[in-house]
Coordinates of C-alpha atoms in Angstrom, one line a residue:
X203 CA -35.3 -31.1 51.7
X204 CA -34.0 -30.5 48.2
X205 CA -35.4 -27.7 46.0
X206 CA -37.3 -28.5 42.8
X207 CA -34.4 -27.4 40.7
X208 CA -32.1 -29.8 42.5
X209 CA -34.6 -32.7 41.9
X210 CA -35.0 -31.6 38.2
X211 CA -31.2 -31.7 37.8
X212 CA -31.1 -35.2 39.2
X213 CA -34.0 -36.4 37.0
X214 CA -32.7 -34.7 33.8
X215 CA -33.2 -31.1 32.8
X216 CA -33.9 -31.8 29.2
X217 CA -34.0 -35.6 28.7
X218 CA -36.1 -37.8 26.4
X219 CA -39.2 -37.1 28.5
X220 CA -39.0 -33.3 28.2
X221 CA -38.1 -33.5 24.5
X222 CA -41.2 -35.6 23.8
X223 CA -43.4 -33.1 25.8
X224 CA -41.8 -30.2 24.0
X225 CA -42.3 -31.7 20.6
X226 CA -46.0 -32.6 21.3
X227 CA -46.9 -29.2 22.8
X228 CA -45.0 -27.3 20.1
X229 CA -47.6 -28.4 17.5
X230 CA -49.9 -26.0 19.2
X231 CA -47.9 -23.2 17.7
X232 CA -48.7 -24.3 14.2
X233 CA -52.5 -24.3 14.8
X234 CA -52.4 -21.0 16.8
X235 CA -50.4 -19.1 14.2
X236 CA -52.8 -20.3 11.5
X237 CA -55.7 -19.0 13.5
X238 CA -53.8 -15.7 14.2
X239 CA -53.2 -15.0 10.5
X240 CA -56.1 -16.8 8.9
X241 CA -58.0 -13.6 8.1
X242 CA -55.6 -13.0 5.2
X243 CA -57.1 -15.9 3.4
X244 CA -60.5 -16.2 4.9
X245 CA -61.2 -12.6 4.0
X246 CA -59.4 -12.3 0.7
X247 CA -61.0 -9.9 -1.7
X248 CA -63.2 -11.5 -4.4
X249 CA -61.8 -11.5 -7.9
X250 CA -64.9 -10.1 -9.4
X251 CA -68.3 -9.0 -8.2
X252 CA -71.1 -6.7 -9.4
X253 CA -74.4 -5.3 -8.2
X254 CA -77.6 -7.0 -9.5
X255 CA -80.3 -4.6 -10.6
X256 CA -83.8 -5.3 -9.3
X257 CA -85.8 -7.5 -11.8
X258 CA -82.6 -8.8 -13.4
X259 CA -82.7 -12.1 -11.6
X260 CA -86.2 -12.8 -12.8
X261 CA -85.3 -11.8 -16.4
X262 CA -82.2 -13.9 -16.3
X263 CA -84.2 -16.9 -15.1
X264 CA -86.8 -16.5 -17.9
X265 CA -84.1 -16.1 -20.5
X266 CA -81.8 -18.8 -19.2
X267 CA -78.7 -16.6 -19.0
X268 CA -75.5 -17.5 -17.3
X269 CA -74.2 -15.1 -14.7
X270 CA -71.7 -13.7 -17.3
X271 CA -74.5 -13.2 -19.8
X272 CA -76.7 -11.5 -17.2
X273 CA -73.9 -9.1 -16.3
X274 CA -73.1 -8.3 -19.9
X275 CA -76.7 -7.7 -21.0
X276 CA -77.9 -5.9 -17.9
X277 CA -75.2 -4.2 -15.8
X278 CA -72.5 -3.5 -18.4
X279 CA -74.9 -2.7 -21.2
X280 CA -76.9 -0.3 -19.0
X281 CA -73.8 1.4 -17.8
X282 CA -72.6 1.8 -21.4
X283 CA -75.9 3.3 -22.5
X284 CA -75.8 5.6 -19.4
X285 CA -72.3 6.7 -20.0
X286 CA -71.4 5.6 -16.5
X287 CA -68.3 3.8 -15.4
X288 CA -69.5 3.4 -11.8
X289 CA -68.0 0.7 -9.6
X290 CA -69.7 -2.3 -8.2
X291 CA -70.7 -0.4 -5.1
X292 CA -73.5 1.4 -7.0
X293 CA -76.0 0.7 -9.8
X294 CA -78.3 2.5 -12.2
X295 CA -81.5 3.4 -10.2
X296 CA -83.9 1.3 -12.3
X297 CA -85.9 -1.9 -12.2
X298 CA -85.8 -4.2 -15.1
X299 CA -88.9 -5.1 -17.0
X300 CA -89.1 -8.9 -16.7
X301 CA -90.9 -9.1 -20.0
X302 CA -88.0 -7.4 -21.9
X303 CA -86.4 -9.0 -24.9
X304 CA -83.8 -11.7 -24.0
X305 CA -81.7 -10.8 -27.0
X306 CA -81.7 -7.0 -26.5
X307 CA -83.2 -6.0 -23.1
X308 CA -82.3 -2.4 -23.6
X309 CA -84.5 -2.0 -26.6
X310 CA -87.2 -0.2 -24.7
X311 CA -86.9 3.4 -23.4
X312 CA -84.2 6.0 -23.0
X313 CA -81.4 4.9 -20.7
X314 CA -78.9 7.7 -21.4
X315 CA -79.3 9.7 -18.1
X316 CA -80.2 7.3 -15.3
X317 CA -79.4 8.3 -11.7
X318 CA -77.2 6.0 -9.7
X319 CA -78.1 4.4 -6.4
X320 CA -76.0 2.5 -3.8
X321 CA -76.1 -1.2 -4.0
X322 CA -77.7 -2.8 -0.9
X323 CA -77.3 -6.6 -0.5
X324 CA -77.7 -7.5 -4.2
X325 CA -74.1 -8.3 -5.0
X326 CA -73.2 -11.3 -7.2
X327 CA -69.9 -13.1 -7.0
X328 CA -68.1 -15.4 -9.4
X329 CA -67.0 -17.5 -6.4
X330 CA -69.6 -16.9 -3.7
X331 CA -68.0 -19.2 -1.1
X332 CA -64.4 -18.4 -1.7
X333 CA -64.1 -16.0 1.3
X334 CA -66.1 -14.5 4.1
X335 CA -66.2 -11.3 2.0
X336 CA -68.4 -12.9 -0.6
X337 CA -70.2 -15.1 1.9
X338 CA -71.4 -12.2 4.1
X339 CA -71.3 -9.3 1.6
X340 CA -68.3 -7.5 3.3
X341 CA -67.8 -5.2 0.4
X342 CA -68.3 -1.5 -0.3
X343 CA -69.9 0.1 2.7
X344 CA -69.6 -3.1 4.6
X345 CA -65.9 -3.5 4.0
X346 CA -65.1 -2.3 7.5
X347 CA -66.7 -5.4 8.9
X348 CA -63.8 -7.5 7.8
X349 CA -61.4 -5.4 9.9
X350 CA -64.0 -5.7 12.7
X351 CA -63.9 -9.5 12.5
X352 CA -60.1 -9.4 13.1
X353 CA -60.6 -7.0 16.0
X354 CA -63.1 -9.5 17.4
X355 CA -60.5 -12.3 17.2
X356 CA -58.0 -10.1 19.0
X357 CA -60.6 -9.3 21.7
X358 CA -61.0 -13.1 22.1
X359 CA -57.2 -13.3 22.5
X360 CA -57.4 -10.6 25.1
X361 CA -60.2 -12.3 27.0
X362 CA -58.4 -15.6 26.9
X363 CA -55.3 -14.0 28.4
X364 CA -57.2 -12.9 31.4
X365 CA -59.8 -15.6 31.9
X366 CA -57.8 -18.7 30.9
X367 CA -54.5 -17.3 32.3
X368 CA -56.1 -16.9 35.7
X369 CA -57.7 -20.3 35.4
X370 CA -54.4 -22.1 34.6
X371 CA -52.9 -20.6 37.7
X372 CA -55.9 -21.6 39.8
X373 CA -56.9 -25.0 38.4
X374 CA -53.7 -26.3 36.7
X375 CA -52.0 -26.0 33.3
X376 CA -53.1 -29.3 31.7
X377 CA -56.9 -29.1 32.5
X378 CA -57.0 -25.5 31.0
X379 CA -54.9 -26.6 28.0
X380 CA -57.2 -29.5 27.2
X381 CA -60.3 -27.4 27.7
X382 CA -58.9 -24.7 25.4
X383 CA -58.1 -27.3 22.7
X384 CA -61.7 -28.6 22.8
X385 CA -63.0 -25.0 22.7
X386 CA -60.9 -24.1 19.7
X387 CA -62.1 -27.1 17.8
X388 CA -65.8 -26.8 18.5
X389 CA -66.0 -23.0 18.0
X390 CA -63.9 -23.4 14.8
X391 CA -66.5 -25.8 13.3
X392 CA -69.3 -23.5 14.2
X393 CA -67.5 -20.6 12.6
X394 CA -67.2 -22.6 9.4
X395 CA -70.9 -23.2 9.2
X396 CA -72.2 -19.9 10.6
X397 CA -75.6 -19.1 9.1
X398 CA -74.9 -15.3 9.4
X399 CA -72.2 -12.8 10.2
X400 CA -73.3 -12.3 13.8
X401 CA -72.9 -16.0 14.6
X402 CA -69.6 -15.9 12.8
X403 CA -68.4 -13.1 15.1
X404 CA -69.5 -14.6 18.3
X405 CA -67.7 -17.9 17.7
X406 CA -64.7 -16.2 16.1
X407 CA -64.4 -14.4 19.5
X408 CA -64.6 -17.7 21.4
X409 CA -62.1 -19.4 19.1
X410 CA -59.7 -16.5 19.8
X411 CA -60.2 -16.8 23.5
X412 CA -59.6 -20.6 23.6
X413 CA -56.8 -20.3 21.0
X414 CA -54.9 -17.9 23.3
X415 CA -55.5 -20.4 26.2
X416 CA -53.8 -23.2 24.2
X417 CA -50.8 -21.2 23.2
X418 CA -50.0 -19.5 26.5
X419 CA -50.6 -22.6 28.6
X420 CA -48.4 -24.9 26.4
X421 CA -45.7 -22.3 26.5
X422 CA -45.7 -22.1 30.3
X423 CA -45.8 -26.0 30.6
X424 CA -42.7 -26.3 28.4
X425 CA -40.8 -23.6 30.3
X426 CA -41.6 -25.0 33.7
X427 CA -40.5 -28.6 32.9
X428 CA -36.9 -27.8 31.9
X429 CA -33.8 -26.6 33.8
X430 CA -32.6 -23.0 33.8
X431 CA -29.9 -23.8 31.2
X432 CA -32.5 -25.3 28.8
X433 CA -35.1 -22.6 28.8
X434 CA -34.0 -21.7 25.3
X435 CA -36.8 -24.1 24.3
X436 CA -39.0 -21.0 24.9
X437 CA -37.4 -19.6 21.8
X438 CA -37.4 -22.8 19.8
X439 CA -41.1 -23.3 20.3
X440 CA -41.5 -20.0 18.4
X441 CA -40.2 -21.8 15.3
X442 CA -43.4 -23.8 15.2
X443 CA -45.4 -20.6 15.2
X444 CA -43.4 -19.5 12.2
X445 CA -44.0 -22.9 10.6
X446 CA -47.7 -22.3 10.9
X447 CA -47.3 -19.0 9.0
X448 CA -45.3 -20.8 6.3
X449 CA -47.8 -23.7 6.0
X450 CA -51.0 -21.6 5.9
X451 CA -50.6 -20.2 2.3
X452 CA -50.2 -23.8 1.1
X453 CA -53.4 -24.9 2.8
X454 CA -55.2 -21.9 1.4
X455 CA -53.8 -22.6 -2.1
X456 CA -55.0 -26.2 -2.1
X457 CA -58.5 -25.5 -0.5
X458 CA -60.7 -23.2 -2.6
X459 CA -63.3 -22.3 0.0
X460 CA -63.0 -20.4 3.3
X461 CA -65.0 -23.0 5.1
X462 CA -62.4 -25.7 4.1
X463 CA -59.6 -23.5 5.3
X464 CA -61.3 -22.8 8.6
X465 CA -61.9 -26.5 9.2
X466 CA -58.3 -27.3 8.2
X467 CA -56.9 -25.0 10.9
X468 CA -59.5 -26.0 13.6
X469 CA -59.9 -29.8 13.5
X470 CA -56.3 -30.6 14.4
X471 CA -57.0 -29.2 17.9
X472 CA -59.1 -32.3 18.7
X473 CA -55.9 -34.4 18.3
X474 CA -54.3 -32.5 21.1
X475 CA -56.9 -33.9 23.5
X476 CA -54.8 -37.2 23.3
X477 CA -52.1 -35.4 25.3
X478 CA -54.2 -36.1 28.4
X479 CA -52.4 -39.5 28.5
X480 CA -48.9 -38.4 27.7
X481 CA -48.3 -34.9 29.1
X482 CA -48.4 -34.6 32.9
X483 CA -49.3 -31.6 35.1
X484 CA -46.5 -29.1 35.7
X485 CA -44.6 -30.2 38.9
X486 CA -43.8 -26.6 39.6
X487 CA -47.4 -25.7 39.7
X488 CA -48.3 -28.7 41.9
X489 CA -45.7 -27.5 44.5
X490 CA -47.4 -24.1 44.6
X491 CA -50.6 -25.9 45.5
X492 CA -48.9 -27.9 48.3
X493 CA -49.1 -31.1 46.3
X494 CA -45.5 -32.1 46.8
X495 CA -46.1 -35.9 46.8
X496 CA -47.8 -35.8 43.4
X497 CA -45.0 -33.5 42.1
X498 CA -42.4 -36.0 43.3
X499 CA -44.3 -38.9 41.6
X500 CA -44.2 -37.0 38.3
X501 CA -40.5 -36.3 38.8
X502 CA -39.8 -40.0 39.4
X503 CA -41.6 -40.8 36.1
X504 CA -39.6 -38.1 34.3
X505 CA -36.3 -39.6 35.7
X506 CA -37.4 -43.1 34.6
X507 CA -38.0 -42.0 31.0
X508 CA -34.8 -40.1 31.0
X509 CA -32.9 -43.2 32.0
X510 CA -32.1 -41.9 35.5
X511 CA -33.0 -42.7 39.0
X512 CA -33.8 -40.3 41.9
X513 CA -31.7 -40.8 45.0
X514 CA -33.6 -42.3 48.0
X515 CA -33.1 -39.1 50.0
X516 CA -35.4 -37.3 47.5
X517 CA -38.4 -38.4 49.4
X518 CA -39.8 -34.8 49.6
X519 CA -39.4 -31.6 47.7
X520 CA -39.3 -28.1 49.3
X521 CA -42.7 -26.6 49.1
X522 CA -43.1 -22.9 48.6
X523 CA -44.1 -21.2 51.9
X524 CA -45.6 -18.4 49.9
X525 CA -49.3 -18.1 50.6
X526 CA -51.2 -19.1 47.5
X527 CA -54.2 -16.9 46.7
X528 CA -56.2 -16.1 43.6
X529 CA -53.8 -14.1 41.5
X530 CA -54.7 -10.5 40.5
X531 CA -53.1 -7.5 38.8
X532 CA -52.2 -6.0 42.2
X533 CA -50.0 -9.0 42.8
X534 CA -47.9 -8.0 39.8
X535 CA -47.4 -4.4 40.9
X536 CA -47.4 -4.6 44.7
X537 CA -43.6 -4.8 45.1
X538 CA -41.0 -2.5 43.4
X539 CA -39.2 -5.0 41.1
X540 CA -42.4 -6.8 40.1
X541 CA -44.0 -3.4 39.3
X542 CA -41.1 -2.3 37.1
X543 CA -40.9 -5.6 35.3
X544 CA -44.7 -5.7 34.7
X545 CA -45.0 -2.2 33.3
X546 CA -41.9 -2.6 31.0
X547 CA -43.1 -6.0 29.7
X548 CA -46.6 -4.7 29.0
X549 CA -45.1 -1.9 26.9
X550 CA -42.7 -4.4 25.1
X551 CA -45.6 -6.7 24.3
X552 CA -47.8 -3.8 23.0
X553 CA -44.9 -2.4 20.8
X554 CA -43.8 -5.7 19.4
X555 CA -47.3 -6.7 18.3
X556 CA -48.2 -3.3 16.9
X557 CA -45.0 -3.0 14.8
X558 CA -45.1 -6.7 13.8
X559 CA -48.6 -6.7 12.5
X560 CA -48.2 -3.2 11.0
X561 CA -45.2 -4.3 8.9
X562 CA -46.9 -7.4 7.8
X563 CA -50.0 -5.4 6.6
X564 CA -47.7 -2.8 5.0
X565 CA -46.0 -5.4 2.9
X566 CA -49.4 -6.7 1.8
X567 CA -50.4 -3.3 0.4
X568 CA -47.9 -3.5 -2.4
X569 CA -50.0 -6.4 -4.0
X570 CA -48.5 -9.2 -6.0
X571 CA -49.0 -13.0 -5.5
X572 CA -50.8 -13.3 -2.1
X573 CA -49.7 -16.9 -1.5
X574 CA -46.1 -16.3 -2.4
X575 CA -45.8 -13.0 -0.6
X576 CA -47.3 -14.5 2.5
X577 CA -44.9 -17.5 2.4
X578 CA -41.9 -15.3 2.0
X579 CA -43.0 -13.0 4.9
X580 CA -43.2 -16.1 7.1
X581 CA -39.8 -17.5 5.9
X582 CA -38.2 -14.2 6.9
X583 CA -39.1 -15.0 10.5
X584 CA -37.1 -18.3 10.6
X585 CA -33.7 -16.7 11.0
X586 CA -35.0 -14.8 14.0
X587 CA -35.1 -17.9 16.2
X588 CA -31.7 -19.2 15.1
X589 CA -30.1 -15.8 15.7
X590 CA -31.6 -15.8 19.2
X591 CA -30.5 -19.4 19.9
X592 CA -26.8 -18.7 19.0
X593 CA -26.7 -15.4 21.1
X594 CA -29.0 -15.6 24.0
X595 CA -27.0 -18.1 26.1
X596 CA -23.8 -16.3 25.3
X597 CA -24.6 -12.7 25.9
X598 CA -27.8 -13.0 27.9
X599 CA -31.4 -11.7 27.3
X600 CA -31.2 -8.0 27.6
X601 CA -28.7 -7.1 24.9
X602 CA -30.5 -9.0 22.1
X603 CA -33.8 -7.7 23.4
X604 CA -32.7 -4.1 23.3
X605 CA -30.6 -4.4 20.1
X606 CA -33.5 -5.9 18.1
X607 CA -35.8 -3.0 19.0
X608 CA -33.2 -0.4 18.2
X609 CA -32.4 -2.0 14.8
X610 CA -36.1 -2.2 14.0
X611 CA -36.4 1.5 14.9
X612 CA -33.6 2.5 12.6
X613 CA -34.8 0.3 9.8
X614 CA -38.3 1.8 10.0
X615 CA -37.0 5.4 10.1
X616 CA -34.6 5.0 7.2
X617 CA -37.3 3.2 5.1
X618 CA -39.7 6.1 5.6
X619 CA -37.3 8.6 4.0
X620 CA -35.9 6.5 1.2
X621 CA -37.0 7.7 -2.3
X622 CA -39.6 5.7 -4.2
X623 CA -37.3 5.0 -7.1
X624 CA -35.3 2.4 -5.2
X625 CA -38.1 0.0 -4.1
X626 CA -35.7 -2.9 -3.6
X627 CA -33.8 -1.1 -0.9
X628 CA -37.1 0.0 0.8
X629 CA -38.3 -3.6 0.8
X630 CA -34.9 -4.9 2.1
X631 CA -34.9 -2.4 5.0
X632 CA -38.6 -3.1 5.8
X633 CA -37.7 -6.8 5.8
X634 CA -34.8 -6.1 8.2
X635 CA -37.3 -4.3 10.4
X636 CA -39.6 -7.3 10.3
X637 CA -36.8 -9.7 11.2
X638 CA -35.7 -7.4 14.1
X639 CA -39.1 -7.0 15.6
X640 CA -39.7 -10.7 15.3
X641 CA -36.6 -11.3 17.4
X642 CA -37.9 -8.8 20.0
X643 CA -41.3 -10.6 19.9
X644 CA -39.8 -14.0 20.6
X645 CA -37.4 -12.8 23.3
X646 CA -40.3 -11.1 25.2
X647 CA -42.0 -14.5 25.5
X648 CA -38.9 -16.0 27.2
X649 CA -38.1 -13.0 29.4
X650 CA -41.7 -12.7 30.5
X651 CA -41.9 -16.3 31.8
X652 CA -38.5 -15.9 33.6
X653 CA -39.4 -12.8 35.5
X654 CA -42.5 -14.1 37.4
X655 CA -42.7 -16.5 40.3
X656 CA -44.3 -19.9 39.7
X657 CA -47.4 -18.8 41.7
X658 CA -48.0 -15.9 39.2
X659 CA -46.2 -17.1 36.1
X660 CA -49.1 -18.1 33.9
X661 CA -51.2 -15.2 35.0
X662 CA -48.3 -12.7 34.6
X663 CA -47.5 -14.0 31.1
X664 CA -51.1 -13.9 30.1
X665 CA -51.8 -10.5 31.5
X666 CA -48.7 -8.9 29.9
X667 CA -49.2 -10.6 26.6
X668 CA -52.8 -9.2 26.6
X669 CA -51.2 -5.9 25.5
X670 CA -50.1 -7.8 22.4
X671 CA -53.7 -8.3 21.6
X672 CA -54.4 -4.6 22.2
X673 CA -51.6 -3.8 19.8
X674 CA -53.2 -6.2 17.2
X675 CA -56.5 -4.4 17.5
X676 CA -54.9 -0.9 17.0
X677 CA -52.4 -1.9 14.3
X678 CA -54.8 -1.8 11.2
X679 CA -56.4 1.4 12.3
X680 CA -53.1 3.1 13.0
X681 CA -51.6 1.9 9.7
X682 CA -54.4 2.8 7.4
X683 CA -55.5 6.1 9.0
X684 CA -51.9 7.5 9.2
X685 CA -51.0 6.1 5.7
X686 CA -54.0 8.2 4.3
X687 CA -52.1 11.3 5.6
X688 CA -48.7 10.2 4.4
X689 CA -47.8 6.7 3.3
X690 CA -44.7 6.5 5.4
X691 CA -46.1 8.2 8.6
X692 CA -46.8 4.8 10.3
X693 CA -43.1 3.9 10.0
X694 CA -42.2 7.0 11.9
X695 CA -44.5 6.0 14.7
X696 CA -43.2 2.4 14.6
X697 CA -39.6 3.8 14.9
X698 CA -40.4 5.9 17.9
X699 CA -42.2 3.1 19.7
X700 CA -39.3 0.6 19.1
X701 CA -36.6 3.0 20.2
X702 CA -38.4 3.7 23.5
X703 CA -38.8 0.0 24.0
X704 CA -35.1 -0.7 23.3
X705 CA -34.1 1.7 26.1
X706 CA -36.7 0.5 28.6
X707 CA -35.8 -3.2 28.4
X708 CA -32.3 -2.4 29.5
X709 CA -33.8 -1.7 32.9
X710 CA -34.9 -5.3 33.3
X711 CA -32.8 -7.8 35.3
X712 CA -30.6 -10.3 33.4
X713 CA -32.0 -13.8 33.8
X714 CA -29.4 -15.9 31.9
X715 CA -28.6 -19.0 33.9
X716 CA -30.7 -18.1 36.8
X717 CA -33.3 -20.6 38.2
X718 CA -36.9 -19.7 37.6
X719 CA -38.1 -17.7 40.7
X720 CA -40.5 -19.6 42.9
X721 CA -41.8 -16.7 45.0
X722 CA -42.2 -12.9 44.8
X723 CA -39.2 -12.6 47.2
X724 CA -37.1 -14.4 44.6
X725 CA -38.1 -11.9 42.0
X726 CA -37.3 -9.0 44.3
X727 CA -33.8 -10.4 44.8
X728 CA -32.9 -10.8 41.1

């Protein structure tokens, strides 16, 4: 009986059918990256806010003031009389007399030495629905909750990697992909209309979990449907992730409220449910579940759409003799080669995510035009995929993987010790580090899927990539805590992590031109 790769070669390794499936599933990258980076715009700082003094609201209503008049006649006037230049996080510890004069409310009493008190839930914003910061009062002492909301999203990614990665290997790629798309859409709508911050966090977590399910599963489906010489599509699909990063600031610029932005990045997921009628189950996965007849039926359909015809002797496909069981972490570390691959890949995922997000946030600290800066930071990633495409099938996977990490390490280290009076050079080197770590990030996706057997591929990719989510959780804390000690200290840490990763990945086997392994034994023989 022929093997699956032999049947795939006869049906077409990357014909019209696979190109259509690739294009359709790649759209998932746009919505996932928008979810991934949405906090930048959902949580943007309000342009102006101030703390309302008790009694001021009633006085303002009686006098018919606008918000600006209320602020000028109460908050600013009282601060001026008190000689205080305190920020919006505190207020003079007084209560306004609601019967005070509307023209000059400070006429009564001595206000020159009033104590200050922290503001508690009485903030007023010029644009109260512009972001979740103004919606849920995530300012002053509550500012940490914004970072916590992003940590919750990454925890959702982490849960999705384990739960939905396992489910996709157990119940099939397509059912879990469609379930995840439905989950992202529904949870995204609830996030947009959350009555309080607790509900927001719960469904933000769920949206992260289902979002990870859509991205990882679509990636595996695309990889499993093409031949070994065409697996470069695993890199090309990353371009759609970058497109989402580039498109997001345009969406945020055109939509003034955070609810509108949230709906714009969530609702398209419902369209992906239509894929039920056009994207089949992965034939490779069907073979691992002893469903050779159904897999052959799908292959005949692929051949038909590709303008080819399967030979009559292709009446059966070799079915893996490997016993299929519920995948677990032990399956990934039970044998020597699998154990080495798993540990190195987990570290590579963690390092890539930590440095990637750290460099993105570091560029954001310098200020400037948020929309333009974010657009440029996304555009910088586009050359990464093209550099990989022109090199990876010529020199293999390991060399670009290692080189990109080493270059990122050097760029971060040099940037840390450059003087401040040449900011253009510091920015250029930081951008080079961002480009290099993006290359490493995209290569690890491809290598990860190529180093696991079909029976464990979705689970292995999901488990290893879960370290990416752990890196995403740690990145903001590492960046801002270390930057408080020395602004460039995070770059030193990034440099060390990238250098170690560059050396470790050289221990991985080269997978250029090698068929995807079907069993653990195949992996051990790489």
